[in-house]
Structures are given as C-alpha cells and as structure tokens.
Tab-separated table of C-alpha atoms and ligand atoms in Angstrom:
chain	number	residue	atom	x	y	z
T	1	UNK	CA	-29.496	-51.752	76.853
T	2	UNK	CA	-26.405	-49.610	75.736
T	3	UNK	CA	-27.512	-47.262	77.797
T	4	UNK	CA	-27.364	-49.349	81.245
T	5	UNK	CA	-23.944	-50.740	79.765
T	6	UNK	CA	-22.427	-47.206	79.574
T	7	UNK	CA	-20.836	-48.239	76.631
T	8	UNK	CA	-21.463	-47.410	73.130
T	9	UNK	CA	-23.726	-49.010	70.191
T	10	UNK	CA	-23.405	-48.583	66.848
T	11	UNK	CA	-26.701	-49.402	64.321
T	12	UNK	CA	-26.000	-51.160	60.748
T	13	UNK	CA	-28.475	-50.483	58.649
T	14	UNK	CA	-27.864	-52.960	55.362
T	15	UNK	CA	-29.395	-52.885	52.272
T	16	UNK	CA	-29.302	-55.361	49.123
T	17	UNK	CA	-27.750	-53.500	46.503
T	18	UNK	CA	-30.055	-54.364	43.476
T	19	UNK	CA	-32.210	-57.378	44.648
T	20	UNK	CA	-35.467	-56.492	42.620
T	21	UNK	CA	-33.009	-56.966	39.705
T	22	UNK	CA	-32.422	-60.681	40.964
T	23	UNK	CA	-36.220	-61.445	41.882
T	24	UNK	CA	-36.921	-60.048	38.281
T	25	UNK	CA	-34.769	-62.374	36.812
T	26	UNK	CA	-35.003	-65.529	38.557
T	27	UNK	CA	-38.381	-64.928	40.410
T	28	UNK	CA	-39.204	-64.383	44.170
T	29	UNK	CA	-38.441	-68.007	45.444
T	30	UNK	CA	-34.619	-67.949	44.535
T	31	UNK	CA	-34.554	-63.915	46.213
T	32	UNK	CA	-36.580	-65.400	49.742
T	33	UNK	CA	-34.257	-68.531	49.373
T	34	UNK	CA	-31.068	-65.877	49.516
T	35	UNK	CA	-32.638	-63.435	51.926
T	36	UNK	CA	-33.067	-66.481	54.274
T	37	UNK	CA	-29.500	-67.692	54.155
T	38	UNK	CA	-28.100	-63.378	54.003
T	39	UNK	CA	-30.174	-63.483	57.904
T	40	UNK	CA	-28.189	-66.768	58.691
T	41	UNK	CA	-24.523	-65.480	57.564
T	42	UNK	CA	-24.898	-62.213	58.881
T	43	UNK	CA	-26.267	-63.524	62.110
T	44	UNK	CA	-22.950	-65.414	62.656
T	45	UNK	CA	-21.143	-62.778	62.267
T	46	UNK	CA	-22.706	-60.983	65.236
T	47	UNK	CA	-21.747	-62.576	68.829
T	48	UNK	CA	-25.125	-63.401	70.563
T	49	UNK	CA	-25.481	-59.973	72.657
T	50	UNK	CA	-26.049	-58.325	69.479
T	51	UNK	CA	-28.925	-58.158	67.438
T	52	UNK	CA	-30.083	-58.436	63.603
T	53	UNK	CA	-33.420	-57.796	62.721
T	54	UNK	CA	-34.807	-57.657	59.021
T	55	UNK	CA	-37.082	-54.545	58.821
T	56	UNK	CA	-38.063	-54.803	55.405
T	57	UNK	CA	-37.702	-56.629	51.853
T	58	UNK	CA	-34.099	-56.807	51.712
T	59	UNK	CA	-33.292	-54.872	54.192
T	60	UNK	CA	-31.444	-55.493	57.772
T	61	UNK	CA	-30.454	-53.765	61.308
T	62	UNK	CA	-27.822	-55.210	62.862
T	63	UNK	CA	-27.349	-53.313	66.461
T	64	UNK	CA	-23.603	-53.955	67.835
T	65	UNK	CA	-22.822	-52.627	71.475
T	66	UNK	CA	-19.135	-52.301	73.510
T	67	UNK	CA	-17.486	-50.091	70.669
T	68	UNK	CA	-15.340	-48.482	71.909
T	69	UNK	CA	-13.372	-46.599	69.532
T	70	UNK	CA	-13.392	-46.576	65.727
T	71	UNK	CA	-11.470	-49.484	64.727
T	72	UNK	CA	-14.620	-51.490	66.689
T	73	UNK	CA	-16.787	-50.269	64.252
T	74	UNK	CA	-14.764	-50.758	61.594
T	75	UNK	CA	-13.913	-54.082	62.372
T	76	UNK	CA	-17.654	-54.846	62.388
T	77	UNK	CA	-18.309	-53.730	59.413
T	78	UNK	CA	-15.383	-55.323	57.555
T	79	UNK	CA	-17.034	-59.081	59.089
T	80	UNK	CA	-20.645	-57.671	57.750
T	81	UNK	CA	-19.125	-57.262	54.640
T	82	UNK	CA	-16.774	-60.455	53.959
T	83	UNK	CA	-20.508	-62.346	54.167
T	84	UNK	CA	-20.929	-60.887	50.466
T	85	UNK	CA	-17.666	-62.574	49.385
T	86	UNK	CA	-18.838	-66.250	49.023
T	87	UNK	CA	-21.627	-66.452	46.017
T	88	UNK	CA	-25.384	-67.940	47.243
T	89	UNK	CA	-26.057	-71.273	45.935
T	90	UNK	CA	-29.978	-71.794	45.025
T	91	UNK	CA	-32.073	-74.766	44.600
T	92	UNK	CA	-31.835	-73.830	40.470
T	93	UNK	CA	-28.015	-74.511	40.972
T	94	UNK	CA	-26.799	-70.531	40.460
T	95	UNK	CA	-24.399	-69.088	41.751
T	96	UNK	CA	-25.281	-65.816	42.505
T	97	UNK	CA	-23.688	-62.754	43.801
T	98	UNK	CA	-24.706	-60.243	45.782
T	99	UNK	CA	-23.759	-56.879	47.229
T	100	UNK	CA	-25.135	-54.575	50.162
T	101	UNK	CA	-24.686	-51.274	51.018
T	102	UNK	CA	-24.347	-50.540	54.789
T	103	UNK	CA	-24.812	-47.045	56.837
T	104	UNK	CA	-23.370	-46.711	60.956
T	105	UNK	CA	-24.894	-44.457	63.213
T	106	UNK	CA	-22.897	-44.458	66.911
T	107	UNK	CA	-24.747	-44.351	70.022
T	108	UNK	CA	-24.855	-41.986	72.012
T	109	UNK	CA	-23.063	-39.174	69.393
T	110	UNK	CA	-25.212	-39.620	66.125
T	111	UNK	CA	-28.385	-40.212	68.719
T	112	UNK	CA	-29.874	-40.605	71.760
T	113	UNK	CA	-33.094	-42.681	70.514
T	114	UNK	CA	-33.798	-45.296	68.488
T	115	UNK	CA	-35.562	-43.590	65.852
T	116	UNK	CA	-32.820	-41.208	65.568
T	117	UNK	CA	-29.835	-43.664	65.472
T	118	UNK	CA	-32.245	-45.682	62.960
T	119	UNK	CA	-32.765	-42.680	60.415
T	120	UNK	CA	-29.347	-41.600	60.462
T	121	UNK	CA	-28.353	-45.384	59.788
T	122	UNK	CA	-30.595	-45.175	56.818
T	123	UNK	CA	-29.011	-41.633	55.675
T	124	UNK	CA	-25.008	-43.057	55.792
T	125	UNK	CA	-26.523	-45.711	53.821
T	126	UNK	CA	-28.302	-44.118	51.253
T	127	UNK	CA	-24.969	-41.513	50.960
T	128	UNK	CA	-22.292	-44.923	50.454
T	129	UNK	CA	-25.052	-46.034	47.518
T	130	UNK	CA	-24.802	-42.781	46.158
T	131	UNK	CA	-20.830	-43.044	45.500
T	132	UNK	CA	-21.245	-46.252	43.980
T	133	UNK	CA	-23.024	-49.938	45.379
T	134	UNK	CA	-21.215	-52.621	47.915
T	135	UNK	CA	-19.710	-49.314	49.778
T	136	UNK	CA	-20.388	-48.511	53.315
T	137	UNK	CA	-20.370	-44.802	55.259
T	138	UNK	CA	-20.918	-43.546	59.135
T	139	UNK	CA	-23.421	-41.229	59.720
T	140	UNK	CA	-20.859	-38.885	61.435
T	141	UNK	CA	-18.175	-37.443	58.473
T	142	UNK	CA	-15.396	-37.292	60.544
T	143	UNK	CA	-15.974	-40.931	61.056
T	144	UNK	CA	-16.420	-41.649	57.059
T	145	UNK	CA	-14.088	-44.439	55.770
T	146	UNK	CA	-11.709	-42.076	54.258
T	147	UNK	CA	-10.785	-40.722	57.341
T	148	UNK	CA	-10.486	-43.943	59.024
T	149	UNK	CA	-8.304	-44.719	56.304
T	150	UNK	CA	-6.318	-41.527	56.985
T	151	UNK	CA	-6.262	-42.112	60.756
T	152	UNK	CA	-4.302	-45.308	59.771
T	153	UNK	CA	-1.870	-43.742	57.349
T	154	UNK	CA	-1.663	-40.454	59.739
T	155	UNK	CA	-0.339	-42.586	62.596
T	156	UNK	CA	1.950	-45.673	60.266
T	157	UNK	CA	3.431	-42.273	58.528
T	158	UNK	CA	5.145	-40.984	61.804
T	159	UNK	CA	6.797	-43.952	61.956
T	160	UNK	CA	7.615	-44.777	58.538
T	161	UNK	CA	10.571	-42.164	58.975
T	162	UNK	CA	12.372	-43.793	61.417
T	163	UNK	CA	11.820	-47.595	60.203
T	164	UNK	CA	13.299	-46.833	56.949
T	165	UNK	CA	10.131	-47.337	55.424
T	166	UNK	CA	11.104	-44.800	52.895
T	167	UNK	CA	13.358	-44.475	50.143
T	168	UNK	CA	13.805	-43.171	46.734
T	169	UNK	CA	13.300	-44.099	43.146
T	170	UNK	CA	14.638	-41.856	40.203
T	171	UNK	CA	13.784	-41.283	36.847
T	172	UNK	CA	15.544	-40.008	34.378
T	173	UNK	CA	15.206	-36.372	32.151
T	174	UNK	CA	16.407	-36.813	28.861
T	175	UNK	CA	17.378	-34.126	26.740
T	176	UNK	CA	14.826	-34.527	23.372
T	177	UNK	CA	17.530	-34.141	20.598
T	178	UNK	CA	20.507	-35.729	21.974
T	179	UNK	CA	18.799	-38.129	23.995
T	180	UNK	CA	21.191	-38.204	26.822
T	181	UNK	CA	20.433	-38.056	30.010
T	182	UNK	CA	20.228	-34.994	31.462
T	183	UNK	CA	19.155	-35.777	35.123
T	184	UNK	CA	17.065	-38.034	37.469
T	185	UNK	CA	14.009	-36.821	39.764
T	186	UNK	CA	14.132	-38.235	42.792
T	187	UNK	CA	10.419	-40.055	43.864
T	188	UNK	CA	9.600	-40.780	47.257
T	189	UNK	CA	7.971	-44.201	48.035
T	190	UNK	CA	6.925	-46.021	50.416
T	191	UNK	CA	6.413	-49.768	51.984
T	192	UNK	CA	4.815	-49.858	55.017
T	193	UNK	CA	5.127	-53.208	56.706
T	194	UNK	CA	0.976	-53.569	57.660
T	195	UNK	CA	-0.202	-50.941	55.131
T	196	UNK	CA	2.213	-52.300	51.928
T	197	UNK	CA	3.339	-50.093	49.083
T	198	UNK	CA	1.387	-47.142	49.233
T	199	UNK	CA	1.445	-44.239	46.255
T	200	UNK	CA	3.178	-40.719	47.057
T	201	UNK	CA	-0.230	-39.626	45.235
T	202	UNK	CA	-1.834	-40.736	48.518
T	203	UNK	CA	0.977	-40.173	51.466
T	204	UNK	CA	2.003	-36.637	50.300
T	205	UNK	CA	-1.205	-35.087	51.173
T	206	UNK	CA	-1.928	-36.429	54.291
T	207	UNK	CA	2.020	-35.650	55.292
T	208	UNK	CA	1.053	-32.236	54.929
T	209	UNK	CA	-2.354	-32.351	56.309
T	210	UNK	CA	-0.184	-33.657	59.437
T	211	UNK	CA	2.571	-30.979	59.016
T	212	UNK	CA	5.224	-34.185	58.863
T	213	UNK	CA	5.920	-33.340	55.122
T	214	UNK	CA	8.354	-30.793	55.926
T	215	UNK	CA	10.931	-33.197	58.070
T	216	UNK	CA	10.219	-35.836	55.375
T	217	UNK	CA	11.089	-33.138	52.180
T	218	UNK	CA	14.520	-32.562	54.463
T	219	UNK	CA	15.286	-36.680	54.484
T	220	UNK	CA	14.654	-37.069	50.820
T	221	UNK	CA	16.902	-34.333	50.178
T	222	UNK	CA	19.525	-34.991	52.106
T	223	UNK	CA	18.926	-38.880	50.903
T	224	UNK	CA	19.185	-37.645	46.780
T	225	UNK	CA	21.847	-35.550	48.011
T	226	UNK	CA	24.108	-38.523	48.946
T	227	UNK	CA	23.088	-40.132	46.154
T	228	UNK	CA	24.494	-37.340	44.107
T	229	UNK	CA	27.968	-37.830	45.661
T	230	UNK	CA	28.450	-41.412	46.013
T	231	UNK	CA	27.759	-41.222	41.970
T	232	UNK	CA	30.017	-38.139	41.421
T	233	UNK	CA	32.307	-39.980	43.154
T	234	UNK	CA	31.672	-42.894	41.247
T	235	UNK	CA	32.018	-41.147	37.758
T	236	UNK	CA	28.511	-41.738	36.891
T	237	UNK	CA	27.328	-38.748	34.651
T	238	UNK	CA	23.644	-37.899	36.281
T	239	UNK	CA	23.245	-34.760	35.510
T	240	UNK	CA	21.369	-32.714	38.366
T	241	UNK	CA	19.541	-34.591	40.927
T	242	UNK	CA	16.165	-33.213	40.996
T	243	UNK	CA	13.888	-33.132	43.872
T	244	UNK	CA	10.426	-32.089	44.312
T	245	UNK	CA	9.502	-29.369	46.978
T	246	UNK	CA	6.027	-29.172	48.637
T	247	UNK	CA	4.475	-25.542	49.011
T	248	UNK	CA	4.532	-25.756	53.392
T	249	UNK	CA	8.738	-26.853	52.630
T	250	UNK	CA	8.972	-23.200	51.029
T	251	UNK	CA	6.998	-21.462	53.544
T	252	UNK	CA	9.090	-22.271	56.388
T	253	UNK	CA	11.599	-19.432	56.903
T	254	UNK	CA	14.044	-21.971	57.526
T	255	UNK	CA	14.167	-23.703	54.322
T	256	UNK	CA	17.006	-21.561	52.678
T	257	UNK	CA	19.150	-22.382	55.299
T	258	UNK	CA	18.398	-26.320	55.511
T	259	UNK	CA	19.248	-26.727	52.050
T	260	UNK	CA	21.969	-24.588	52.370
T	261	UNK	CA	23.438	-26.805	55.380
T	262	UNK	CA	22.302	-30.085	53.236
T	263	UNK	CA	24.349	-29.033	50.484
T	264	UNK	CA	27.180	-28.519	52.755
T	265	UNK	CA	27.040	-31.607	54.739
T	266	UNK	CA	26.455	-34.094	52.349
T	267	UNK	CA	29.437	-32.099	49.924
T	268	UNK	CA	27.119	-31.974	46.845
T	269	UNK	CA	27.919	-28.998	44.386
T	270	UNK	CA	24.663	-27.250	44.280
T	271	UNK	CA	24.964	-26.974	40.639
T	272	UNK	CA	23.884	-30.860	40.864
T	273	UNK	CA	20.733	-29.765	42.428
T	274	UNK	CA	17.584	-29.317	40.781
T	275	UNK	CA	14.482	-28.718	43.185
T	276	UNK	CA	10.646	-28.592	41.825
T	277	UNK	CA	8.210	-26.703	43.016
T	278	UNK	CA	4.648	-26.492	42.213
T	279	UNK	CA	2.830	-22.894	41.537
T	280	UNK	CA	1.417	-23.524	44.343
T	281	UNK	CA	4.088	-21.864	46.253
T	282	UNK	CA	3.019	-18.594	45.199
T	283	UNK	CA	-0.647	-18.335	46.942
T	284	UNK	CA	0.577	-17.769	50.610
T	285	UNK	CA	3.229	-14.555	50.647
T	286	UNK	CA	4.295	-14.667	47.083
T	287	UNK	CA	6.891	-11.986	47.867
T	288	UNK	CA	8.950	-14.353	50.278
T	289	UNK	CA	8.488	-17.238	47.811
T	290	UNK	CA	10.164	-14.826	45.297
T	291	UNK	CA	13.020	-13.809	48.019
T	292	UNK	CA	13.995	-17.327	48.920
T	293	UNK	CA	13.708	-19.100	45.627
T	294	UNK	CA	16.510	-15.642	44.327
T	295	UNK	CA	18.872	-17.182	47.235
T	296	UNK	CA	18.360	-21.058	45.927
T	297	UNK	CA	18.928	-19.830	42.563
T	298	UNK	CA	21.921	-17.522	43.760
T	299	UNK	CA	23.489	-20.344	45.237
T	300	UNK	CA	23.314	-22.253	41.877
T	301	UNK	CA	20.171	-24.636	42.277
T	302	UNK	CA	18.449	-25.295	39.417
T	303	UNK	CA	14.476	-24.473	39.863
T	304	UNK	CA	11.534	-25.896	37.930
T	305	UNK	CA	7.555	-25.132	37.928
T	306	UNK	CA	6.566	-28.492	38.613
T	307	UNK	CA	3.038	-29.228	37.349
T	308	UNK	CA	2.479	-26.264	35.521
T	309	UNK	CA	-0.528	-25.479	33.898
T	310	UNK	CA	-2.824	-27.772	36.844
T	311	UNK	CA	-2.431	-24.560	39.256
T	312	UNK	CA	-2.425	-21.113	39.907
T	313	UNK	CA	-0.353	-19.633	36.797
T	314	UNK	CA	-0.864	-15.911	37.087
T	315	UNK	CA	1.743	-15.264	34.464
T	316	UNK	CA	2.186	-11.972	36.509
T	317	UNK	CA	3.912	-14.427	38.989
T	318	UNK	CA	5.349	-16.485	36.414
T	319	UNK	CA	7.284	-13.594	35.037
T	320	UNK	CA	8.385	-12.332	38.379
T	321	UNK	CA	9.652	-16.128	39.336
T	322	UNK	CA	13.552	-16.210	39.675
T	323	UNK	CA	13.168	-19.772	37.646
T	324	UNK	CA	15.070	-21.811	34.910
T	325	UNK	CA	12.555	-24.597	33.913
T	326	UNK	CA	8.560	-25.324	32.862
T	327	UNK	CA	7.746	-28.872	33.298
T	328	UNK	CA	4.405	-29.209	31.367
T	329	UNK	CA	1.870	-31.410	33.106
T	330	UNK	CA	1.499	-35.159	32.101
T	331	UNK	CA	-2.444	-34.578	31.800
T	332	UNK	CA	-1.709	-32.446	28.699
T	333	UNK	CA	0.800	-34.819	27.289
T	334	UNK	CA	-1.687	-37.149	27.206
T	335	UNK	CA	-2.738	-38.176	23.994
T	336	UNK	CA	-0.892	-35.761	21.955
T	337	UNK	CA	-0.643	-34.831	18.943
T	338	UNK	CA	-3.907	-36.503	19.068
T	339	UNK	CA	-6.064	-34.590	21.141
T	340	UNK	CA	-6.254	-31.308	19.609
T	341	UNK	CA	-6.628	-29.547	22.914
T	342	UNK	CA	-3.953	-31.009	24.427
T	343	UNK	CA	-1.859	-30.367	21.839
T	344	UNK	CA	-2.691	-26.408	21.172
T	345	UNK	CA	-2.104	-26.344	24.890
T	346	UNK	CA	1.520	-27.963	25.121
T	347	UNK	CA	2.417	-25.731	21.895
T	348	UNK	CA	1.569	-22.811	23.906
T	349	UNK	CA	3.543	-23.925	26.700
T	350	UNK	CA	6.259	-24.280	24.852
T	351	UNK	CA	5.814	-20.945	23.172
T	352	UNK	CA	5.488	-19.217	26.803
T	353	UNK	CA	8.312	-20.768	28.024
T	354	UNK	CA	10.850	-19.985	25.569
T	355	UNK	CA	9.734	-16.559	25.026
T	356	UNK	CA	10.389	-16.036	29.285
T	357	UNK	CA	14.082	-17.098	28.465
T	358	UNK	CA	12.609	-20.891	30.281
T	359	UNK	CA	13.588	-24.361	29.429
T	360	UNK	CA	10.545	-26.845	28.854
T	361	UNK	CA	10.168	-30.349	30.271
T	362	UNK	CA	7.568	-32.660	28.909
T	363	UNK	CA	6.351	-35.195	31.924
T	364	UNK	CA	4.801	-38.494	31.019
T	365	UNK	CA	5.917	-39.404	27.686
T	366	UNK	CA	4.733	-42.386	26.728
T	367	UNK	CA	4.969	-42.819	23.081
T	368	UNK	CA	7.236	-42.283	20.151
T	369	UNK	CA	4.573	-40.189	18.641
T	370	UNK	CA	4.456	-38.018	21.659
T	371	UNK	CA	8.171	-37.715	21.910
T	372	UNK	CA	8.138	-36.762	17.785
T	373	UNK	CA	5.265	-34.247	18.598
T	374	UNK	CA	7.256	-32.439	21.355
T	375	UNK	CA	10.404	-32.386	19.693
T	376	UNK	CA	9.754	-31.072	16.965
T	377	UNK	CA	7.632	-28.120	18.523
T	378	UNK	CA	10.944	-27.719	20.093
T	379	UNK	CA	10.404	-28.808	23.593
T	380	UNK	CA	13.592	-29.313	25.162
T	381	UNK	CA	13.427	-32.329	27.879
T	382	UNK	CA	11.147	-35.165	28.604
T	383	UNK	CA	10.982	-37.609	31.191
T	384	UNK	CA	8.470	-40.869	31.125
T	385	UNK	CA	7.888	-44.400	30.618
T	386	UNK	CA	8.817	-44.260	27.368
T	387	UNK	CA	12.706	-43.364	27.906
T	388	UNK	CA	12.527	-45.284	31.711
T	389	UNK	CA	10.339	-45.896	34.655
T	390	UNK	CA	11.613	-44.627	37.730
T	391	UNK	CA	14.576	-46.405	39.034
T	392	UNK	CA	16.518	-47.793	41.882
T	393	UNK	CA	20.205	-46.107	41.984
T	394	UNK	CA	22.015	-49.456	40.807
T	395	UNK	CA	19.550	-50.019	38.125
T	396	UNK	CA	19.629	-45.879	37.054
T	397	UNK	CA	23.413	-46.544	37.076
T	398	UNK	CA	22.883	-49.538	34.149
T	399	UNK	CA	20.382	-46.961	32.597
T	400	UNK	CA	23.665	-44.292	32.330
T	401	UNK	CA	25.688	-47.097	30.776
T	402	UNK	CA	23.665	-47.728	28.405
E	501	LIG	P1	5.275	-35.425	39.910
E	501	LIG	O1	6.330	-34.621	40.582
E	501	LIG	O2	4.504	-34.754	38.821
E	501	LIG	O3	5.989	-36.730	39.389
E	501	LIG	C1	5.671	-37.395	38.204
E	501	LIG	C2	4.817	-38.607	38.469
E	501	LIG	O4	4.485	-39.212	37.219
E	501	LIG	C3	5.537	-39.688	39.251
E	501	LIG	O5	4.529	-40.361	39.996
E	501	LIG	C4	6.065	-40.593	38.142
E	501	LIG	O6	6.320	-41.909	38.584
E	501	LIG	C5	4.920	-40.546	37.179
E	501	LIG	N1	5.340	-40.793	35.801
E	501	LIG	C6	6.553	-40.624	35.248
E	501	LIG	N2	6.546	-40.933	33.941
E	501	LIG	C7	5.284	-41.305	33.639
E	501	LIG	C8	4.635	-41.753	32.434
E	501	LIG	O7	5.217	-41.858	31.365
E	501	LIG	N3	3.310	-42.026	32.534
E	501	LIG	C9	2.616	-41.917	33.699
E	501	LIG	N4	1.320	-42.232	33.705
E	501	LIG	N5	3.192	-41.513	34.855
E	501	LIG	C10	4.518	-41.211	34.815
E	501	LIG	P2	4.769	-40.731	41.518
E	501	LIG	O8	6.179	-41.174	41.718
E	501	LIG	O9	3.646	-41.635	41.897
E	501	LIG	O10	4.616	-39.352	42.265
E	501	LIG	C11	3.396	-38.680	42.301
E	501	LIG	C12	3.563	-37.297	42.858
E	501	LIG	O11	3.926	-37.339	44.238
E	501	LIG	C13	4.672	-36.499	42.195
E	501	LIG	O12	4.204	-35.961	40.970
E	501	LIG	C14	4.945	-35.446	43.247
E	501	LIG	O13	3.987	-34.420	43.174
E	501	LIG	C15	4.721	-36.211	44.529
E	501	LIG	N6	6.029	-36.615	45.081
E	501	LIG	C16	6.791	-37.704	44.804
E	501	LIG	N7	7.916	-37.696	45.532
E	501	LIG	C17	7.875	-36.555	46.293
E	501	LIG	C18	8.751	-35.958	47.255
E	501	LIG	O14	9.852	-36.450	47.559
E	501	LIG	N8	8.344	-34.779	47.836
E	501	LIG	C19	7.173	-34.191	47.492
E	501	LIG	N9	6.839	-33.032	48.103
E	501	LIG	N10	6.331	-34.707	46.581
E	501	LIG	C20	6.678	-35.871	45.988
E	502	LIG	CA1	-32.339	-52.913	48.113
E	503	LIG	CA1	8.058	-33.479	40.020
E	504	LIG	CA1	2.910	-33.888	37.360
C-alpha cells in the first residue's frame, strides 16, 4: 500500500511491559478485559488508513503510512504512548496501570518487506525494554530518541544566541579560612521558550558536537566580562570573575587574541579574570595548549584545572601546565570525610597541588563536615551549596554585603 503511495510507513511493534505479572495476580479475565479495551484506545489513536493488528498475547502492530520526516514518527509514537497514561478500570473495580514498550522500523530504509520491517520492529523493541520498561526505540540508531531529542536542541540552540535565551548565573569561591569571598564562576543557562530550562550538563555537549560552543564561550565571556565592570564600577568586591573554557575554545588559534580583544573592549583588568579549563585541553596538540595558556597567564589571567581528577591527568602535563589553581572534582567531595576513598583521594589532591606551587579549590561542598574536612587538610577555596547556590548578579551583590 505504501508502496503505491510513494510515501513512507513506519511499523509499531508494542508490547505489554509485564502483563503475565497482572494475569498472575488478578487472573486471565481482568488481563483479556484490558487487552480488549488497550485494541480500542490504541485504535483511536490511529486515523482509519492505518492499521492495528494484535499478533500475539499482549502484543500489537500498528502500521502508520505518509511519514514523512521524523517528527511524524515521533508524533505517532508520543499519541501511542499517552494511551498508557489513563489507568484501566476492570469489572473487580481496579485501577490498574499499565506500560508498553514500543519498537519503529521505517519503510522503505529499515526494509523493503514485511517480514523485514516486522523483525526489525520487534528488535527496536526488545533494545527500548532492555534500557528500562514503558521506553520506546527506532530500529535505525541515527533515528533513536536521543537523537531526535538532539535534533531538537541542535536546531532551538542556534537560535537561543540571538533570542537572549541565555544568560549567566554565578557562584561564589570562598576562601576556607577567612571565609570571604574570593570570586564568582560564571554558569551558563538556559530557557528556551518551547524546550524550557534546560541543564548546561545537557546543552554544552551538543554545542560542541555542533561546533556552536565556541561563539557561545566568546558571549559568556564577554557577558561575565561586563559584569566584572559594571561591579568594579559599582565598588562591589568580587574577586576574579571566573569562566569556564571548553577544550574546541582553546584549540582555535584565535582564542588568545579574542580574549585579548574582550578584555580590551569591555575595559576589564585581566587580573579580574579567572578562566577554567578542563584537562581535557591537553589531548589534541598539548604543546599549543601549553603556548597559549603562557600568553593568558602572561597577560595576568588567572587559570584553573577545572574537573581535575575525572580526566586525562598525566602529571607529566600537569607539571608542564603554565597554571595557578586545582579545582578538585565534586564526585570526590562527595561524602567526605566519610567515604574513605574519597577522602584519601582529595588528601592527595591537596598534597599534589601544593607541592606544584598550586592553589586547591574544593567544588560541591555541601556540608559543614565537608568544609571542616577540607580545611583542615589545608585546602584553600571551596565553592558549593553550602556557602551559596549560583546566583543572579543583583542577588550575588546581596551575597557580597552580607
Ligand atoms: P563545572 O564547571 O564543574 O561547574 C560546577 C557545577 O556544579 C555547576 O553545575 C554548579 O551549579 C554545580 N554545583 C555547584 N555547587 C554544587 C554543590 O554544592 N552540589 C552540587 N551537587 N552541585 C553543585 P551547572 O551550572 O549545571 O554546570 C554544569 C557544567 O556545565 C559545568 O561544570 C561546566 O562544565 C559546564 N558549563 C557551565 N557553564 C559553562 C560555560 O559557560 N562554558 C562551558 N564551556 N561550560 C560550562
Ligand atoms: Ca509482554
Ligand atoms: Ca567550572
Ligand atoms: Ca566539576
């Protein structure tokens, strides 16, 4: 039928995730009395060209034709789905749940037959009950939920720049005797008017899958940079603004000189810059990496290993590294001085650190115990929830007045 229709036809294959658990428990009546009125709701979800058939105990095809592109198939799958959100009412009176998993196969690309476009169904399925029931998967990976949700982020990111979607939080770095602050990081986020808030955890990575992350690292510099001098100018004792640099930023040749004309058009002194970088930075051409962080460094920027300890630490590198700071990792902050690991770990940090003439920066400090822990093995900063979440500037100013 596609076929004469030119067009393209995807195959559902559904499955009830864990019906024999439900005919076990309340006997084969109530689990025909369900299956009968699954067929009914996922029938009206089809429009009448289409087709469901059941092909076995709990298990249905629904064949959809005219997709055209992926949000088609999507879209389909997202009204399959929202026919698990009300609970089935039987004769007993329960209310019960249930959950499917659902595999896509695309005609003609994952198929040219029936059999075929059914048994690849059937293997998408199986693979979205393998990461965990109620989850769906296409047959084809590129076509995989994940990247569907990427394809959405990929194309709501290039705009996000120019709608002002962006913008920056900061958080502050406290120095662990004194307890002043001693700084703010700068933190990208992001509200996207479809998509919502969504977590730099997420964005960052495809921004540099998409090569967009190095015109976005310029904007939040230039955007912590003004920051910097509206509070200089303000009187508002910050500290250094620190910003976070992504590997691809440094590999450009151009970076030196972007931060360089940053510095001068905005009018911050660099020595109210901090930028982080991860040790990352060092796999592609370590040498330049060296060069260009000596000429950020020369020009009075302060520089951190961001992360350190997740990545590549040849300490052969480390040593070689024209840097002033070691921010240890929040995953080995965690639970300290409880977990033992953890703890030997952050010691020897520290230990490293100060014996390569280098500051040390606790991340994610949570608790007093923590903060007791590090400062006493003589870390020198921290930065977490504990001292302050990050902030927006007015409420970072309050924080400073404090
Ligand atoms: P990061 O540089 O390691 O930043 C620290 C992250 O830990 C931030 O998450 C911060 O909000 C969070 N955090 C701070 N204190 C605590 C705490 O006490 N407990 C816990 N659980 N978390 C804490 P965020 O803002 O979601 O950023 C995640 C990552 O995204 C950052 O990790 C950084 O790698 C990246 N990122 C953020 N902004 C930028 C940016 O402007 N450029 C680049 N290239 N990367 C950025
Ligand atoms: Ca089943
Ligand atoms: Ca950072
Ligand atoms: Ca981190």
């Amino acid at each position: 039928h596609a076929k004469r229709l030119n067009a393209q036809l995807a195959t559902v294959f559904i499955d009830v995730d864990l019906f024999k658990h439900i005919n076990d428990s309340f006997g084969h009546s109530i689990g025909d009395e369900m299956l009968v009125e699954l067929a009914k709701r996922l029938r009206s979800q089809l429009r009448e060209q289409d087709v469901l058939s059941r092909i076995g105990g709990d298990e249905f095809v629904a064949l959809v034709s005219g997709i055209q592109q992926l949000e088609d198939a999507n879209l389909v799958i997202e009204q399959l789905r929202q026919v698990f959100e009300q609970p089935f009412v039987v004769s007993t009176g329960d209310h019960l749940r249930l959950t499917a998993s659902m595999g896509v196969s695309i005609y003609p690309s994952d198929g040219a037959n029936a059999d075929t476009l059914l048994r690849n169904a059937d293997a998408a399925m199986y693979r979205a009950k393998s990461e965990g029931r109620n989850n769906y998967a296409f047959y084809t990976e590129s076509l995989t939920k994940e990247s569907i949700e990427h394809l959405k982020l990929q194309s709501a990111l290039y705009g996000a720049l120019e709608q002002n979607a962006l913008y920056l939080m900061y958080q502050p770095k406290l120095d662990l005797v004194s307890r002043k602050t001693i700084g703010v990081e700068a933190l990208l986020r992001w509200n996207d008017p479809v998509l919502g808030q969504i977590s730099p955890g997420v964005f960052i990575p495809v921004a540099e899958k998409i090569g967009l992350i190095y015109d976005i690292g310029l904007w939040v510099l230039e955007t912590a940079c003004l920051q910097g001098v509206r509070w200089l100018a303000e009187g508002k004792p910050f500290g250094r603004i620190a910003v976070n640099v992504a590997g691809q930023q440094l590999q450009r040749s151009s970076f030196v000189e972007d931060v360089k004309r940053i510095l001068a058009e905005t009018g911050l002194p660099a020595t109210c810059l901090e930028l982080e970088v991860t040790e990352s930075v060092m796999m592609h051409n370590p040498d330049t990496a060296i060069r260009d962080l000596k000429l950020l460094g020369d020009l009075g920027i302060e520089l951190s290993v961001d992360d350190f300890g997740t990545g590549y630490s040849s300490l052969n590198y480390l040593k070689k590294l024209p840097i002033h700071k070691l921010k240890i990792d929040q995953s080995f902050v965690r639970d300290i001085p409880f977990d033992t690991n953890n703890t030997a770990i952050a010691k020897a940090v520290i230990a490293l650190g100060h014996a390569l003439k280098l500051e040390i920066v606790a991340e994610g400090v949570e608790t007093q115990e923590q903060a007791e822990f590090l400062t006493q093995n003589l870390c020198d900063q921290a930065q977490g929830y504990l001292f302050s979440r990050p902030l927006l500037p007015a409420d970072v100013e309050a924080f400073l007045a404090k």
